[in-house]
């Protein structure tokens, strides 16, 4: 993959000339043209282009080592956190359901007790 070509593609898609891209990143048009021809750029330069063109140029390296391993580990950690939170949510929902049943039962009991109290009051 040629990152310079990818940057040019995104700039072209946004109808940005080399000069305008250069203005956005504080470089001259010739340097931008040279970057378009390069197969690799520094991380700082990629971040500069990413900000200027509102596009994540780092993503094209996610499948390369060591980024691939780091990203997989990050995904694994996030999935573990998501699973843990889902378990907590399920547990909270079960607790709410049990409390709703308890409240319903208590309301029925109160209603029955009111009827009994009224029945006893009427006998006096």
Coordinates of C-alpha atoms in Angstrom, one line a residue:
X1 CA 0.0 0.0 0.0
X2 CA 1.2 3.5 -0.9
X3 CA 0.2 5.9 1.8
X4 CA 1.0 8.9 -0.4
X5 CA -1.4 7.7 -3.0
X6 CA -4.1 7.2 -0.4
X7 CA -3.6 10.7 0.9
X8 CA -3.9 12.1 -2.6
X9 CA -7.0 10.0 -3.2
X10 CA -8.7 11.5 -0.1
X11 CA -7.6 15.0 -1.0
X12 CA -8.9 14.5 -4.6
X13 CA -12.2 13.1 -3.2
X14 CA -12.5 16.3 -1.1
X15 CA -11.6 18.4 -4.2
X16 CA -8.5 19.8 -2.5
X17 CA -5.6 20.9 -4.6
X18 CA -2.0 20.2 -3.6
X19 CA -1.7 23.9 -2.8
X20 CA -4.7 23.9 -0.5
X21 CA -3.6 20.7 1.2
X22 CA -0.2 22.4 1.7
X23 CA -1.8 25.4 3.2
X24 CA -3.8 23.1 5.6
X25 CA -0.6 21.4 6.8
X26 CA 1.7 24.4 6.6
X27 CA 3.8 22.9 3.8
X28 CA 4.5 24.1 0.3
X29 CA 2.8 22.5 -2.7
X30 CA 6.0 20.7 -3.8
X31 CA 6.4 18.9 -0.5
X32 CA 2.8 17.8 -0.7
X33 CA 3.4 16.5 -4.2
X34 CA 6.5 14.6 -2.9
X35 CA 4.5 13.1 -0.1
X36 CA 1.9 11.9 -2.6
X37 CA 4.6 9.8 -4.2
X38 CA 6.0 8.3 -1.0
X39 CA 5.1 4.8 0.1
X40 CA 5.6 5.7 3.8
X41 CA 5.5 8.8 6.0
X42 CA 6.3 9.5 9.6
X43 CA 3.6 9.1 12.2
X44 CA 3.7 12.9 12.9
X45 CA 3.1 13.6 9.2
X46 CA 0.3 11.0 9.0
X47 CA -1.3 12.7 12.0
X48 CA -1.0 16.1 10.4
X49 CA -2.6 14.8 7.2
X50 CA -5.3 13.0 9.2
X51 CA -6.2 16.2 11.0
X52 CA -6.1 18.4 7.9
X53 CA -8.2 16.0 5.8
X54 CA -10.4 14.7 8.6
X55 CA -9.4 11.1 7.7
X56 CA -7.6 8.4 9.7
X57 CA -4.5 7.5 7.7
X58 CA -3.2 5.4 10.6
X59 CA -5.9 2.9 10.0
X60 CA -4.1 1.6 6.9
X61 CA -1.4 0.2 9.2
X62 CA -3.8 -1.6 11.6
X63 CA -3.1 -5.0 9.9
X64 CA 0.7 -4.5 10.1
X65 CA 2.7 -5.6 13.1
X66 CA 3.0 -4.4 15.9
X67 CA -0.3 -2.5 15.4
X68 CA -2.3 -5.7 14.6
X69 CA -1.3 -7.3 17.9
X70 CA -1.9 -4.2 19.9
X71 CA -5.3 -3.7 18.3
X72 CA -6.3 -7.3 18.8
X73 CA -5.3 -7.1 22.5
X74 CA -7.3 -3.8 22.8
X75 CA -10.4 -5.5 21.2
X76 CA -10.0 -8.4 23.5
X77 CA -10.0 -6.1 26.5
X78 CA -13.0 -4.2 25.3
X79 CA -14.9 -7.4 24.6
X80 CA -14.2 -8.6 28.1
X81 CA -15.4 -5.3 29.6
X82 CA -18.5 -5.4 27.4
X83 CA -19.2 -9.0 28.5
X84 CA -18.7 -8.1 32.1
X85 CA -21.1 -5.1 31.8
X86 CA -23.7 -7.3 30.0
X87 CA -23.5 -9.8 32.8
X88 CA -24.0 -7.0 35.4
X89 CA -26.9 -5.6 33.4
X90 CA -28.5 -9.1 33.2
X91 CA -28.1 -9.5 36.9
X92 CA -29.6 -6.0 37.6
X93 CA -32.5 -6.8 35.3
X94 CA -33.2 -10.1 37.2
X95 CA -33.0 -8.2 40.5
X96 CA -35.5 -5.6 39.2
X97 CA -37.8 -8.4 38.0
X98 CA -37.7 -10.1 41.4
X99 CA -38.4 -6.8 43.2
X100 CA -41.3 -6.1 40.8
X101 CA -42.7 -9.6 41.8
X102 CA -42.2 -8.8 45.5
X103 CA -44.0 -5.5 45.1
X104 CA -46.9 -7.1 43.3
X105 CA -47.2 -9.8 46.0
X106 CA -47.1 -7.2 48.7
X107 CA -49.8 -5.1 47.0
X108 CA -52.0 -8.2 46.8
X109 CA -51.3 -8.9 50.5
X110 CA -52.2 -5.3 51.5
X111 CA -55.4 -5.5 49.4
X112 CA -56.3 -8.8 51.1
X113 CA -55.6 -7.4 54.6
X114 CA -57.8 -4.3 53.8
X115 CA -60.6 -6.6 52.9
X116 CA -60.2 -8.6 56.1
X117 CA -60.0 -5.4 58.2
X118 CA -63.2 -4.1 56.6
X119 CA -64.9 -7.5 57.1
X120 CA -63.9 -7.5 60.8
X121 CA -65.0 -3.9 61.2
X122 CA -68.4 -4.7 59.7
X123 CA -68.9 -7.5 62.3
X124 CA -68.6 -5.1 65.2

